Amino acid sequence: MAQQVAAAAPAPAPATVLDGEEKPMSEQDVIRIFKGFKRDSQMIISKISELEYEIGEHELVMANVSSLAPERTAYRLVGGVLVKTTIAETTPKVETNMANIRATIDQLKKALENVNEKSKAWKEKYGIKTQQELDFDRAAQAAGGPAAPAAMGVLA
């Protein structure tokens, strides 16, 4: 019988959070992409805040209608149009909307974590320091203390 020798295939590179990101051609591209991560993060945070405000409004409505009679008239804003219904018809819809908004907030929080991980990995890979980190390093050096590590994980 002939011996079969299998050629060892090279192990694939470990997956990183930066897989699929564009490759920078210059220092300006590195900075532009990093600022894009920060901008995406700020947009997600803004949307989360907006949705949390809406949750608060929905909770306020639920608290106010809970003591009212179910057959009482209620007006609900649907797509810019006021619709006349009863509290009994409206309450489940408001609860469903609250649940959907909470699910959306959870998805946005996961997306925010992903963007922050990418931003942190990008900072570490390319040695980016924010102005706050540079100021901290200068203050630490002026005070005679050790400088901050290259990547503190703080986004400015």
CSV table of C-alpha atoms in Angstrom, one decimal:
chain,number,residue,atom,x,y,z
A,1,MET,CA,0.0,0.0,0.0
A,2,ALA,CA,1.2,3.4,-0.8
A,3,GLN,CA,1.5,6.0,1.9
A,4,GLN,CA,-0.6,9.1,1.4
A,5,VAL,CA,0.9,12.3,2.5
A,6,ALA,CA,-1.5,15.0,3.1
A,7,ALA,CA,-0.2,18.5,2.7
A,8,ALA,CA,-0.9,20.5,5.8
A,9,ALA,CA,-3.1,23.4,4.9
A,10,PRO,CA,-2.1,26.7,6.5
A,11,ALA,CA,-4.3,27.6,9.4
A,12,PRO,CA,-6.7,30.4,8.6
A,13,ALA,CA,-6.0,33.7,10.2
A,14,PRO,CA,-8.1,34.3,13.3
A,15,ALA,CA,-11.1,36.4,12.7
A,16,THR,CA,-11.0,39.9,14.1
A,17,VAL,CA,-13.6,42.6,14.5
A,18,LEU,CA,-11.9,44.5,11.6
A,19,ASP,CA,-12.5,41.8,9.0
A,20,GLY,CA,-14.4,43.3,6.1
A,21,GLU,CA,-13.3,46.9,6.8
A,22,GLU,CA,-11.7,48.8,4.0
A,23,LYS,CA,-7.9,49.0,4.0
A,24,PRO,CA,-6.5,52.5,4.4
A,25,MET,CA,-4.2,53.8,1.8
A,26,SER,CA,-2.9,56.7,3.8
A,27,GLU,CA,-2.8,58.2,7.2
A,28,GLN,CA,-5.7,60.4,6.3
A,29,ASP,CA,-7.7,57.3,5.4
A,30,VAL,CA,-6.9,55.8,8.8
A,31,ILE,CA,-8.2,59.0,10.5
A,32,ARG,CA,-11.2,59.2,8.2
A,33,ILE,CA,-12.3,55.6,9.0
A,34,PHE,CA,-11.7,56.1,12.7
A,35,LYS,CA,-13.9,59.3,12.7
A,36,GLY,CA,-16.5,57.3,10.8
A,37,PHE,CA,-16.6,54.8,13.7
A,38,LYS,CA,-17.0,57.7,16.2
A,39,ARG,CA,-19.7,59.2,14.1
A,40,ASP,CA,-21.6,55.9,13.8
A,41,SER,CA,-21.3,55.5,17.5
A,42,GLN,CA,-22.7,58.9,18.2
A,43,MET,CA,-25.6,58.3,15.8
A,44,ILE,CA,-26.5,55.0,17.5
A,45,ILE,CA,-26.3,56.7,20.9
A,46,SER,CA,-28.6,59.5,19.7
A,47,LYS,CA,-31.1,57.0,18.3
A,48,ILE,CA,-31.1,55.0,21.6
A,49,SER,CA,-31.8,58.2,23.5
A,50,GLU,CA,-34.7,59.0,21.2
A,51,LEU,CA,-36.2,55.6,21.6
A,52,GLU,CA,-35.8,55.6,25.4
A,53,TYR,CA,-37.7,58.9,25.4
A,54,GLU,CA,-40.5,57.3,23.4
A,55,ILE,CA,-40.6,54.4,25.9
A,56,GLY,CA,-41.0,57.0,28.7
A,57,GLU,CA,-43.9,58.5,26.8
A,58,HIS,CA,-45.5,55.1,26.3
A,59,GLU,CA,-45.1,54.3,30.0
A,60,LEU,CA,-46.7,57.6,30.9
A,61,VAL,CA,-49.7,56.9,28.7
A,62,MET,CA,-50.1,53.4,30.2
A,63,ALA,CA,-49.9,54.8,33.7
A,64,ASN,CA,-52.6,57.3,32.9
A,65,VAL,CA,-55.0,55.0,31.1
A,66,SER,CA,-54.7,52.1,33.6
A,67,SER,CA,-57.3,53.7,35.9
A,68,LEU,CA,-59.7,54.7,33.2
A,69,ALA,CA,-62.7,52.6,32.0
A,70,PRO,CA,-61.9,50.4,29.0
A,71,GLU,CA,-64.9,51.6,27.0
A,72,ARG,CA,-63.7,55.2,27.2
A,73,THR,CA,-62.8,56.9,24.0
A,74,ALA,CA,-59.1,57.2,23.2
A,75,TYR,CA,-57.3,58.9,20.3
A,76,ARG,CA,-54.2,57.4,18.9
A,77,LEU,CA,-51.8,59.0,16.5
A,78,VAL,CA,-51.1,56.6,13.6
A,79,GLY,CA,-49.0,57.9,10.7
A,80,GLY,CA,-49.8,61.5,11.4
A,81,VAL,CA,-53.6,60.8,11.6
A,82,LEU,CA,-55.6,60.7,14.8
A,83,VAL,CA,-57.7,57.6,15.0
A,84,LYS,CA,-60.6,57.3,17.4
A,85,THR,CA,-60.7,54.0,19.3
A,86,THR,CA,-61.4,52.9,22.9
A,87,ILE,CA,-58.9,52.4,25.7
A,88,ALA,CA,-59.4,48.6,25.5
A,89,GLU,CA,-58.4,48.6,21.8
A,90,THR,CA,-55.5,51.0,22.2
A,91,THR,CA,-53.8,49.6,25.3
A,92,PRO,CA,-52.6,46.3,23.7
A,93,LYS,CA,-51.3,48.3,20.7
A,94,VAL,CA,-49.3,50.6,23.0
A,95,GLU,CA,-47.9,47.7,24.9
A,96,THR,CA,-46.9,46.0,21.6
A,97,ASN,CA,-45.2,49.2,20.4
A,98,MET,CA,-43.3,49.4,23.7
A,99,ALA,CA,-42.1,45.9,23.3
A,100,ASN,CA,-41.0,46.6,19.7
A,101,ILE,CA,-39.1,49.7,20.8
A,102,ARG,CA,-37.4,47.8,23.6
A,103,ALA,CA,-36.3,45.1,21.1
A,104,THR,CA,-35.0,47.8,18.8
A,105,ILE,CA,-33.0,49.4,21.6
A,106,ASP,CA,-31.5,46.0,22.4
A,107,GLN,CA,-30.4,45.6,18.8
A,108,LEU,CA,-29.0,49.1,18.7
A,109,LYS,CA,-27.0,48.5,21.9
A,110,LYS,CA,-25.5,45.4,20.3
A,111,ALA,CA,-24.6,47.4,17.2
A,112,LEU,CA,-23.1,50.1,19.5
A,113,GLU,CA,-20.9,47.5,21.2
A,114,ASN,CA,-19.8,46.2,17.8
A,115,VAL,CA,-18.9,49.7,16.5
A,116,ASN,CA,-17.0,50.5,19.8
A,117,GLU,CA,-15.1,47.2,19.5
A,118,LYS,CA,-14.1,48.1,15.9
A,119,SER,CA,-13.1,51.6,17.0
A,120,LYS,CA,-11.0,50.2,19.8
A,121,ALA,CA,-9.3,47.7,17.5
A,122,TRP,CA,-8.7,50.3,14.9
A,123,LYS,CA,-7.1,52.6,17.6
A,124,GLU,CA,-4.8,49.8,18.7
A,125,LYS,CA,-3.9,48.6,15.2
A,126,TYR,CA,-2.9,52.1,14.0
A,127,GLY,CA,-1.8,53.7,17.3
A,128,ILE,CA,-4.4,56.4,17.3
A,129,LYS,CA,-4.6,58.7,20.3
A,130,THR,CA,-7.4,61.2,21.0
A,131,GLN,CA,-6.7,64.7,22.1
A,132,GLN,CA,-7.8,63.8,25.6
A,133,GLU,CA,-5.3,60.9,25.7
A,134,LEU,CA,-2.5,63.3,24.5
A,135,ASP,CA,-3.5,65.9,27.1
A,136,PHE,CA,-3.5,63.2,29.8
A,137,ASP,CA,0.0,62.0,28.7
A,138,ARG,CA,1.3,65.5,28.8
A,139,ALA,CA,-0.1,66.2,32.2
A,140,ALA,CA,1.3,62.8,33.5
A,141,GLN,CA,4.7,63.6,32.1
A,142,ALA,CA,4.7,67.1,33.5
A,143,ALA,CA,3.8,65.7,36.9
A,144,GLY,CA,6.6,63.1,36.6
A,145,GLY,CA,4.2,60.1,36.5
A,146,PRO,CA,4.1,57.4,33.9
A,147,ALA,CA,2.5,58.1,30.6
A,148,ALA,CA,-0.8,56.4,29.8
A,149,PRO,CA,-0.8,53.2,27.8
A,150,ALA,CA,-1.2,53.6,24.0
A,151,ALA,CA,-4.8,52.5,24.0
A,152,MET,CA,-6.8,53.4,27.1
A,153,GLY,CA,-10.1,52.5,25.4
A,154,VAL,CA,-11.5,55.9,26.0
A,155,LEU,CA,-13.1,57.5,22.9
A,156,ALA,CA,-13.2,61.3,22.8
